[in-house]
């Protein structure tokens, strides 16, 4: 998926993002609750509408950074941080050792080269600084993927890397590494509501969508088939949407080699 398409989709979603981002706020809150004591200058990388920035402890100097200009504008409108930068996590326009911490919730899964992102974070962190992040694993939206598989053979759901892949990308230089995998589950009344929320979150774009942009991928008959298949997958009164979430807390050593 091209970075400009990612930025465009999230910019379009910025105004209505917070209304649909209930589970995203829960995950961000859990990330912050488990974070070590943070002080000094903190970069909120992939800040979105600035929820994490606004809920960091008082007394910090917060830089909100996002690739989507629309998200950054919304974060600024909500007075989320002290400064705002439109940039890519894989090419941070920040000085070496300028940050005491980098926090990032549900953003880095859109990186094309996670190892490059980790290298950039390492570069901008001071010795002893922390990276605190959440990202998505391969079981994310498994119900929707299974339901679509009963309808057609196209890729409607993004695929995300395994925990082992993220750990490998992070490298071995960090100290006090702590990784945790934990599911977060949302309940919905209909598959249409699931699709509507994913679109409102800016997370409905896939490579397949680019290939088939000219086609009506979600016509009435297909949505009816999807709803029936989703009900069969969940086999309960409510439809579940699972987010396979990885939490990571990584410290750069005080005397890195």
PDB file of C-alpha atoms in Angstrom:
ATOM      1  CA  UNK A   1       0.000   0.000   0.000  1.00  0.00           C
ATOM      2  CA  UNK A   2       1.460   3.337  -1.027  1.00  0.00           C
ATOM      3  CA  UNK A   3       2.230   5.788   1.766  1.00  0.00           C
ATOM      4  CA  UNK A   4       0.367   8.613   0.029  1.00  0.00           C
ATOM      5  CA  UNK A   5      -2.760   6.453  -0.049  1.00  0.00           C
ATOM      6  CA  UNK A   6      -2.420   5.694   3.653  1.00  0.00           C
ATOM      7  CA  UNK A   7      -2.017   9.385   4.424  1.00  0.00           C
ATOM      8  CA  UNK A   8      -4.999  10.269   2.221  1.00  0.00           C
ATOM      9  CA  UNK A   9      -7.331   7.707   3.808  1.00  0.00           C
ATOM     10  CA  UNK A  10      -6.470   8.749   7.356  1.00  0.00           C
ATOM     11  CA  UNK A  11      -6.719  12.429   6.486  1.00  0.00           C
ATOM     12  CA  UNK A  12     -10.222  11.825   5.144  1.00  0.00           C
ATOM     13  CA  UNK A  13     -11.135   9.981   8.336  1.00  0.00           C
ATOM     14  CA  UNK A  14      -9.771  12.620  10.722  1.00  0.00           C
ATOM     15  CA  UNK A  15     -12.977  14.556  11.422  1.00  0.00           C
ATOM     16  CA  UNK A  16     -15.020  11.489  12.402  1.00  0.00           C
ATOM     17  CA  UNK A  17     -12.213   9.300  13.727  1.00  0.00           C
ATOM     18  CA  UNK A  18     -12.753   9.828  17.451  1.00  0.00           C
ATOM     19  CA  UNK A  19     -16.423   8.900  17.227  1.00  0.00           C
ATOM     20  CA  UNK A  20     -15.534   5.387  16.036  1.00  0.00           C
ATOM     21  CA  UNK A  21     -12.226   4.944  17.901  1.00  0.00           C
ATOM     22  CA  UNK A  22     -13.580   3.482  21.156  1.00  0.00           C
ATOM     23  CA  UNK A  23     -11.348   0.412  21.128  1.00  0.00           C
ATOM     24  CA  UNK A  24      -8.382   2.456  19.904  1.00  0.00           C
ATOM     25  CA  UNK A  25      -8.693   4.718  22.956  1.00  0.00           C
ATOM     26  CA  UNK A  26      -8.879   1.686  25.244  1.00  0.00           C
ATOM     27  CA  UNK A  27      -5.680   0.280  23.732  1.00  0.00           C
ATOM     28  CA  UNK A  28      -3.891   3.636  24.002  1.00  0.00           C
ATOM     29  CA  UNK A  29      -4.953   3.944  27.636  1.00  0.00           C
ATOM     30  CA  UNK A  30      -3.596   0.489  28.398  1.00  0.00           C
ATOM     31  CA  UNK A  31      -0.303   1.401  26.698  1.00  0.00           C
ATOM     32  CA  UNK A  32       0.067   4.536  28.817  1.00  0.00           C
ATOM     33  CA  UNK A  33      -0.936   2.744  32.008  1.00  0.00           C
ATOM     34  CA  UNK A  34       1.889   0.248  31.503  1.00  0.00           C
ATOM     35  CA  UNK A  35       4.509   2.796  30.474  1.00  0.00           C
ATOM     36  CA  UNK A  36       7.535   3.595  32.632  1.00  0.00           C
ATOM     37  CA  UNK A  37       7.838   7.049  34.153  1.00  0.00           C
ATOM     38  CA  UNK A  38       8.195   9.517  31.289  1.00  0.00           C
ATOM     39  CA  UNK A  39       9.834  12.926  31.518  1.00  0.00           C
ATOM     40  CA  UNK A  40      11.267  15.636  29.296  1.00  0.00           C
ATOM     41  CA  UNK A  41      10.581  15.575  25.554  1.00  0.00           C
ATOM     42  CA  UNK A  42       8.176  12.980  24.174  1.00  0.00           C
ATOM     43  CA  UNK A  43       7.328  12.260  20.541  1.00  0.00           C
ATOM     44  CA  UNK A  44       3.820  10.926  19.854  1.00  0.00           C
ATOM     45  CA  UNK A  45       4.611   9.081  16.608  1.00  0.00           C
ATOM     46  CA  UNK A  46       1.563   8.479  14.445  1.00  0.00           C
ATOM     47  CA  UNK A  47      -0.418  10.719  16.745  1.00  0.00           C
ATOM     48  CA  UNK A  48      -3.700  10.589  14.838  1.00  0.00           C
ATOM     49  CA  UNK A  49      -6.102  13.060  16.427  1.00  0.00           C
ATOM     50  CA  UNK A  50      -3.776  13.428  19.422  1.00  0.00           C
ATOM     51  CA  UNK A  51      -5.456  11.198  22.007  1.00  0.00           C
ATOM     52  CA  UNK A  52      -2.158   9.871  23.388  1.00  0.00           C
ATOM     53  CA  UNK A  53      -0.615  13.362  23.386  1.00  0.00           C
ATOM     54  CA  UNK A  54      -3.520  14.731  25.416  1.00  0.00           C
ATOM     55  CA  UNK A  55      -3.304  11.924  27.973  1.00  0.00           C
ATOM     56  CA  UNK A  56       0.415  11.969  28.648  1.00  0.00           C
ATOM     57  CA  UNK A  57       1.444  13.126  32.143  1.00  0.00           C
ATOM     58  CA  UNK A  58       1.571  16.852  32.807  1.00  0.00           C
ATOM     59  CA  UNK A  59       4.890  18.652  32.524  1.00  0.00           C
ATOM     60  CA  UNK A  60       6.123  16.978  29.337  1.00  0.00           C
ATOM     61  CA  UNK A  61       7.141  18.688  26.114  1.00  0.00           C
ATOM     62  CA  UNK A  62       5.074  16.813  23.528  1.00  0.00           C
ATOM     63  CA  UNK A  63       5.704  16.692  19.791  1.00  0.00           C
ATOM     64  CA  UNK A  64       2.788  15.225  17.798  1.00  0.00           C
ATOM     65  CA  UNK A  65       3.902  13.624  14.525  1.00  0.00           C
ATOM     66  CA  UNK A  66       1.798  11.998  11.794  1.00  0.00           C
ATOM     67  CA  UNK A  67       2.037  11.199   8.102  1.00  0.00           C
ATOM     68  CA  UNK A  68      -1.597  12.275   7.555  1.00  0.00           C
ATOM     69  CA  UNK A  69      -1.939  16.031   7.392  1.00  0.00           C
ATOM     70  CA  UNK A  70      -5.659  15.813   8.184  1.00  0.00           C
ATOM     71  CA  UNK A  71      -4.998  13.918  11.409  1.00  0.00           C
ATOM     72  CA  UNK A  72      -2.324  16.419  12.402  1.00  0.00           C
ATOM     73  CA  UNK A  73      -4.701  19.316  11.786  1.00  0.00           C
ATOM     74  CA  UNK A  74      -7.295  17.662  13.999  1.00  0.00           C
ATOM     75  CA  UNK A  75      -4.704  17.116  16.734  1.00  0.00           C
ATOM     76  CA  UNK A  76      -3.738  20.783  16.502  1.00  0.00           C
ATOM     77  CA  UNK A  77      -7.408  21.830  16.605  1.00  0.00           C
ATOM     78  CA  UNK A  78      -7.758  19.877  19.862  1.00  0.00           C
ATOM     79  CA  UNK A  79      -4.599  21.507  21.318  1.00  0.00           C
ATOM     80  CA  UNK A  80      -3.038  18.096  21.801  1.00  0.00           C
ATOM     81  CA  UNK A  81       0.675  18.944  21.901  1.00  0.00           C
ATOM     82  CA  UNK A  82       3.309  21.651  22.069  1.00  0.00           C
ATOM     83  CA  UNK A  83       4.444  21.174  18.450  1.00  0.00           C
ATOM     84  CA  UNK A  84       3.275  19.335  15.321  1.00  0.00           C
ATOM     85  CA  UNK A  85       5.211  17.693  12.497  1.00  0.00           C
ATOM     86  CA  UNK A  86       3.888  16.100   9.291  1.00  0.00           C
ATOM     87  CA  UNK A  87       6.326  13.228   8.718  1.00  0.00           C
ATOM     88  CA  UNK A  88       6.845   9.532   8.099  1.00  0.00           C
ATOM     89  CA  UNK A  89       7.934   7.288  10.994  1.00  0.00           C
ATOM     90  CA  UNK A  90      10.521   5.710   8.697  1.00  0.00           C
ATOM     91  CA  UNK A  91      12.189   9.080   8.036  1.00  0.00           C
ATOM     92  CA  UNK A  92      11.903  11.207  11.160  1.00  0.00           C
ATOM     93  CA  UNK A  93      12.994  14.837  10.566  1.00  0.00           C
ATOM     94  CA  UNK A  94      14.351  15.050  14.114  1.00  0.00           C
ATOM     95  CA  UNK A  95      17.823  15.501  15.531  1.00  0.00           C
ATOM     96  CA  UNK A  96      19.782  12.629  17.008  1.00  0.00           C
ATOM     97  CA  UNK A  97      19.159  12.165  20.728  1.00  0.00           C
ATOM     98  CA  UNK A  98      16.465  14.847  20.884  1.00  0.00           C
ATOM     99  CA  UNK A  99      13.743  12.774  22.587  1.00  0.00           C
ATOM    100  CA  UNK A 100      13.454  11.273  26.054  1.00  0.00           C
ATOM    101  CA  UNK A 101      10.685   8.955  24.869  1.00  0.00           C
ATOM    102  CA  UNK A 102       8.721   7.971  21.783  1.00  0.00           C
ATOM    103  CA  UNK A 103       5.173   6.688  22.190  1.00  0.00           C
ATOM    104  CA  UNK A 104       3.090   5.259  19.376  1.00  0.00           C
ATOM    105  CA  UNK A 105      -0.303   3.560  19.461  1.00  0.00           C
ATOM    106  CA  UNK A 106      -1.685   1.615  16.492  1.00  0.00           C
ATOM    107  CA  UNK A 107       0.373   3.444  13.887  1.00  0.00           C
ATOM    108  CA  UNK A 108       3.544   1.535  13.051  1.00  0.00           C
ATOM    109  CA  UNK A 109       1.677  -1.382  11.434  1.00  0.00           C
ATOM    110  CA  UNK A 110       1.462   0.873   8.353  1.00  0.00           C
ATOM    111  CA  UNK A 111       5.257   1.056   8.030  1.00  0.00           C
ATOM    112  CA  UNK A 112       6.670  -0.638   4.945  1.00  0.00           C
ATOM    113  CA  UNK A 113      10.010  -1.346   6.622  1.00  0.00           C
ATOM    114  CA  UNK A 114       9.599  -1.743  10.416  1.00  0.00           C
ATOM    115  CA  UNK A 115      13.348  -2.198  10.931  1.00  0.00           C
ATOM    116  CA  UNK A 116      13.893   1.241   9.415  1.00  0.00           C
ATOM    117  CA  UNK A 117      11.323   2.722  11.786  1.00  0.00           C
ATOM    118  CA  UNK A 118      13.017   1.150  14.818  1.00  0.00           C
ATOM    119  CA  UNK A 119      16.395   2.463  13.612  1.00  0.00           C
ATOM    120  CA  UNK A 120      14.951   5.963  13.298  1.00  0.00           C
ATOM    121  CA  UNK A 121      13.452   5.830  16.793  1.00  0.00           C
ATOM    122  CA  UNK A 122      16.793   4.583  18.170  1.00  0.00           C
ATOM    123  CA  UNK A 123      18.544   7.513  16.487  1.00  0.00           C
ATOM    124  CA  UNK A 124      16.284  10.219  17.951  1.00  0.00           C
ATOM    125  CA  UNK A 125      16.142   8.744  21.463  1.00  0.00           C
ATOM    126  CA  UNK A 126      18.666   9.912  24.019  1.00  0.00           C
ATOM    127  CA  UNK A 127      20.601   7.179  25.893  1.00  0.00           C
ATOM    128  CA  UNK A 128      18.244   5.645  28.432  1.00  0.00           C
ATOM    129  CA  UNK A 129      15.151   6.792  26.495  1.00  0.00           C
ATOM    130  CA  UNK A 130      12.047   4.648  26.024  1.00  0.00           C
ATOM    131  CA  UNK A 131      10.003   3.489  23.071  1.00  0.00           C
ATOM    132  CA  UNK A 132       6.443   2.540  24.086  1.00  0.00           C
ATOM    133  CA  UNK A 133       4.208   1.260  21.308  1.00  0.00           C
ATOM    134  CA  UNK A 134       1.254  -0.828  20.280  1.00  0.00           C
ATOM    135  CA  UNK A 135       0.740  -2.425  16.897  1.00  0.00           C
ATOM    136  CA  UNK A 136      -1.489  -5.045  15.305  1.00  0.00           C
ATOM    137  CA  UNK A 137      -0.853  -8.747  14.814  1.00  0.00           C
ATOM    138  CA  UNK A 138      -2.025 -11.262  12.187  1.00  0.00           C
ATOM    139  CA  UNK A 139      -5.245 -12.297  13.953  1.00  0.00           C
ATOM    140  CA  UNK A 140      -6.613  -8.761  13.686  1.00  0.00           C
ATOM    141  CA  UNK A 141     -10.078  -8.723  12.052  1.00  0.00           C
ATOM    142  CA  UNK A 142     -10.004 -12.491  11.584  1.00  0.00           C
ATOM    143  CA  UNK A 143     -13.803 -12.632  11.707  1.00  0.00           C
ATOM    144  CA  UNK A 144     -14.172 -10.157   8.847  1.00  0.00           C
ATOM    145  CA  UNK A 145     -11.500 -11.943   6.817  1.00  0.00           C
ATOM    146  CA  UNK A 146     -13.262 -15.287   7.287  1.00  0.00           C
ATOM    147  CA  UNK A 147     -16.622 -13.791   6.353  1.00  0.00           C
ATOM    148  CA  UNK A 148     -15.277 -12.208   3.163  1.00  0.00           C
ATOM    149  CA  UNK A 149     -13.595 -15.501   2.228  1.00  0.00           C
ATOM    150  CA  UNK A 150     -17.064 -17.037   2.021  1.00  0.00           C
ATOM    151  CA  UNK A 151     -18.144 -14.297  -0.410  1.00  0.00           C
ATOM    152  CA  UNK A 152     -15.228 -13.978  -2.868  1.00  0.00           C
ATOM    153  CA  UNK A 153     -11.508 -14.553  -3.244  1.00  0.00           C
ATOM    154  CA  UNK A 154     -10.370 -10.927  -3.072  1.00  0.00           C
ATOM    155  CA  UNK A 155      -8.288  -9.377  -0.288  1.00  0.00           C
ATOM    156  CA  UNK A 156     -10.621  -7.095   1.670  1.00  0.00           C
ATOM    157  CA  UNK A 157      -8.741  -7.109   4.979  1.00  0.00           C
ATOM    158  CA  UNK A 158      -5.212  -5.910   5.676  1.00  0.00           C
ATOM    159  CA  UNK A 159      -2.699  -8.473   6.910  1.00  0.00           C
ATOM    160  CA  UNK A 160      -0.288  -7.676   9.738  1.00  0.00           C
ATOM    161  CA  UNK A 161       3.048  -9.125  10.838  1.00  0.00           C
ATOM    162  CA  UNK A 162       3.600 -11.645  13.631  1.00  0.00           C
ATOM    163  CA  UNK A 163       5.091 -10.833  17.030  1.00  0.00           C
ATOM    164  CA  UNK A 164       8.281 -12.657  16.026  1.00  0.00           C
ATOM    165  CA  UNK A 165       8.601 -10.406  12.955  1.00  0.00           C
ATOM    166  CA  UNK A 166       8.214  -7.269  15.084  1.00  0.00           C
ATOM    167  CA  UNK A 167      10.781  -8.488  17.593  1.00  0.00           C
ATOM    168  CA  UNK A 168      13.230  -9.276  14.804  1.00  0.00           C
ATOM    169  CA  UNK A 169      12.697  -5.840  13.255  1.00  0.00           C
ATOM    170  CA  UNK A 170      13.343  -4.155  16.620  1.00  0.00           C
ATOM    171  CA  UNK A 171      16.799  -5.684  16.835  1.00  0.00           C
ATOM    172  CA  UNK A 172      18.797  -6.757  19.882  1.00  0.00           C
ATOM    173  CA  UNK A 173      20.316  -3.508  21.126  1.00  0.00           C
ATOM    174  CA  UNK A 174      17.440  -2.555  23.418  1.00  0.00           C
ATOM    175  CA  UNK A 175      17.464  -3.259  27.157  1.00  0.00           C
ATOM    176  CA  UNK A 176      14.514  -3.939  29.461  1.00  0.00           C
ATOM    177  CA  UNK A 177      12.499  -5.246  26.527  1.00  0.00           C
ATOM    178  CA  UNK A 178       8.943  -6.214  27.377  1.00  0.00           C
ATOM    179  CA  UNK A 179       6.508  -7.521  24.769  1.00  0.00           C
ATOM    180  CA  UNK A 180       2.938  -8.618  25.360  1.00  0.00           C
ATOM    181  CA  UNK A 181       0.186  -9.887  23.063  1.00  0.00           C
ATOM    182  CA  UNK A 182      -3.382  -9.199  24.136  1.00  0.00           C
ATOM    183  CA  UNK A 183      -6.684  -9.346  22.280  1.00  0.00           C
ATOM    184  CA  UNK A 184      -9.130  -6.465  22.357  1.00  0.00           C
ATOM    185  CA  UNK A 185     -12.643  -7.278  21.170  1.00  0.00           C
ATOM    186  CA  UNK A 186     -15.452  -4.965  20.072  1.00  0.00           C
ATOM    187  CA  UNK A 187     -19.093  -6.006  19.663  1.00  0.00           C
ATOM    188  CA  UNK A 188     -21.284  -4.983  16.749  1.00  0.00           C
ATOM    189  CA  UNK A 189     -24.881  -5.479  15.696  1.00  0.00           C
ATOM    190  CA  UNK A 190     -24.199  -5.896  11.972  1.00  0.00           C
ATOM    191  CA  UNK A 191     -21.444  -6.382   9.412  1.00  0.00           C
ATOM    192  CA  UNK A 192     -22.494  -3.089   7.817  1.00  0.00           C
ATOM    193  CA  UNK A 193     -21.674  -1.331  11.093  1.00  0.00           C
ATOM    194  CA  UNK A 194     -18.272  -3.046  11.169  1.00  0.00           C
ATOM    195  CA  UNK A 195     -17.492  -1.860   7.638  1.00  0.00           C
ATOM    196  CA  UNK A 196     -18.760   1.642   8.389  1.00  0.00           C
ATOM    197  CA  UNK A 197     -16.563   1.988  11.468  1.00  0.00           C
ATOM    198  CA  UNK A 198     -13.480   0.684   9.657  1.00  0.00           C
ATOM    199  CA  UNK A 199     -14.045   3.276   6.943  1.00  0.00           C
ATOM    200  CA  UNK A 200     -14.552   5.985   9.576  1.00  0.00           C
ATOM    201  CA  UNK A 201     -11.274   4.920  11.200  1.00  0.00           C
ATOM    202  CA  UNK A 202      -9.434   5.155   7.870  1.00  0.00           C
ATOM    203  CA  UNK A 203      -8.504   1.481   8.130  1.00  0.00           C
ATOM    204  CA  UNK A 204     -10.518   0.068   5.220  1.00  0.00           C
ATOM    205  CA  UNK A 205      -7.893   0.677   2.531  1.00  0.00           C
ATOM    206  CA  UNK A 206      -6.033  -2.352   1.114  1.00  0.00           C
ATOM    207  CA  UNK A 207      -3.818  -3.042  -1.870  1.00  0.00           C
ATOM    208  CA  UNK A 208      -6.708  -4.958  -3.410  1.00  0.00           C
ATOM    209  CA  UNK A 209      -8.855  -1.862  -3.116  1.00  0.00           C
ATOM    210  CA  UNK A 210      -6.342  -0.043  -5.321  1.00  0.00           C
ATOM    211  CA  UNK A 211      -6.470  -2.764  -7.957  1.00  0.00           C
ATOM    212  CA  UNK A 212     -10.266  -2.892  -7.974  1.00  0.00           C
ATOM    213  CA  UNK A 213     -10.960   0.782  -7.337  1.00  0.00           C
ATOM    214  CA  UNK A 214     -13.214   1.000 -10.379  1.00  0.00           C
ATOM    215  CA  UNK A 215     -15.508  -1.802  -9.230  1.00  0.00           C
ATOM    216  CA  UNK A 216     -18.412  -1.760  -6.783  1.00  0.00           C
ATOM    217  CA  UNK A 217     -16.779  -4.020  -4.209  1.00  0.00           C
ATOM    218  CA  UNK A 218     -19.570  -3.684  -1.679  1.00  0.00           C
ATOM    219  CA  UNK A 219     -22.812  -3.807  -3.672  1.00  0.00           C
ATOM    220  CA  UNK A 220     -26.073  -4.680  -1.981  1.00  0.00           C
ATOM    221  CA  UNK A 221     -25.977  -8.392  -2.776  1.00  0.00           C
ATOM    222  CA  UNK A 222     -22.381  -8.714  -1.624  1.00  0.00           C
ATOM    223  CA  UNK A 223     -23.111  -6.915   1.637  1.00  0.00           C
ATOM    224  CA  UNK A 224     -26.058  -9.216   2.250  1.00  0.00           C
ATOM    225  CA  UNK A 225     -23.808 -12.222   1.600  1.00  0.00           C
ATOM    226  CA  UNK A 226     -21.166 -10.744   3.895  1.00  0.00           C
ATOM    227  CA  UNK A 227     -23.666 -10.200   6.697  1.00  0.00           C
ATOM    228  CA  UNK A 228     -24.882 -13.788   6.444  1.00  0.00           C
ATOM    229  CA  UNK A 229     -21.307 -15.135   6.402  1.00  0.00           C
ATOM    230  CA  UNK A 230     -20.298 -12.937   9.365  1.00  0.00           C
ATOM    231  CA  UNK A 231     -23.216 -14.282  11.404  1.00  0.00           C
ATOM    232  CA  UNK A 232     -22.084 -17.818  10.597  1.00  0.00           C
ATOM    233  CA  UNK A 233     -18.499 -17.033  11.642  1.00  0.00           C
ATOM    234  CA  UNK A 234     -19.484 -15.496  14.992  1.00  0.00           C
ATOM    235  CA  UNK A 235     -22.489 -17.739  15.730  1.00  0.00           C
ATOM    236  CA  UNK A 236     -23.696 -15.468  18.526  1.00  0.00           C
ATOM    237  CA  UNK A 237     -26.134 -12.666  19.172  1.00  0.00           C
ATOM    238  CA  UNK A 238     -23.455 -10.016  18.641  1.00  0.00           C
ATOM    239  CA  UNK A 239     -20.753  -9.873  15.982  1.00  0.00           C
ATOM    240  CA  UNK A 240     -17.213  -9.695  17.334  1.00  0.00           C
ATOM    241  CA  UNK A 241     -14.294  -7.741  15.898  1.00  0.00           C
ATOM    242  CA  UNK A 242     -10.934  -8.872  17.267  1.00  0.00           C
ATOM    243  CA  UNK A 243      -7.816  -6.724  17.380  1.00  0.00           C
ATOM    244  CA  UNK A 244      -4.658  -8.776  17.963  1.00  0.00           C
ATOM    245  CA  UNK A 245      -2.606  -6.148  19.807  1.00  0.00           C
ATOM    246  CA  UNK A 246       1.105  -6.218  20.607  1.00  0.00           C
ATOM    247  CA  UNK A 247       2.367  -3.961  23.416  1.00  0.00           C
ATOM    248  CA  UNK A 248       6.084  -3.183  23.536  1.00  0.00           C
ATOM    249  CA  UNK A 249       8.273  -1.220  25.965  1.00  0.00           C
ATOM    250  CA  UNK A 250      11.888  -0.931  24.814  1.00  0.00           C
ATOM    251  CA  UNK A 251      14.672   1.095  26.436  1.00  0.00           C
ATOM    252  CA  UNK A 252      17.742   2.364  24.686  1.00  0.00           C
ATOM    253  CA  UNK A 253      20.761   1.571  26.879  1.00  0.00           C
ATOM    254  CA  UNK A 254      22.297   4.400  28.847  1.00  0.00           C
ATOM    255  CA  UNK A 255      25.646   3.713  27.213  1.00  0.00           C
ATOM    256  CA  UNK A 256      24.802   2.328  23.759  1.00  0.00           C
ATOM    257  CA  UNK A 257      27.653   0.851  21.767  1.00  0.00           C
TER     258      UNK A 257
END
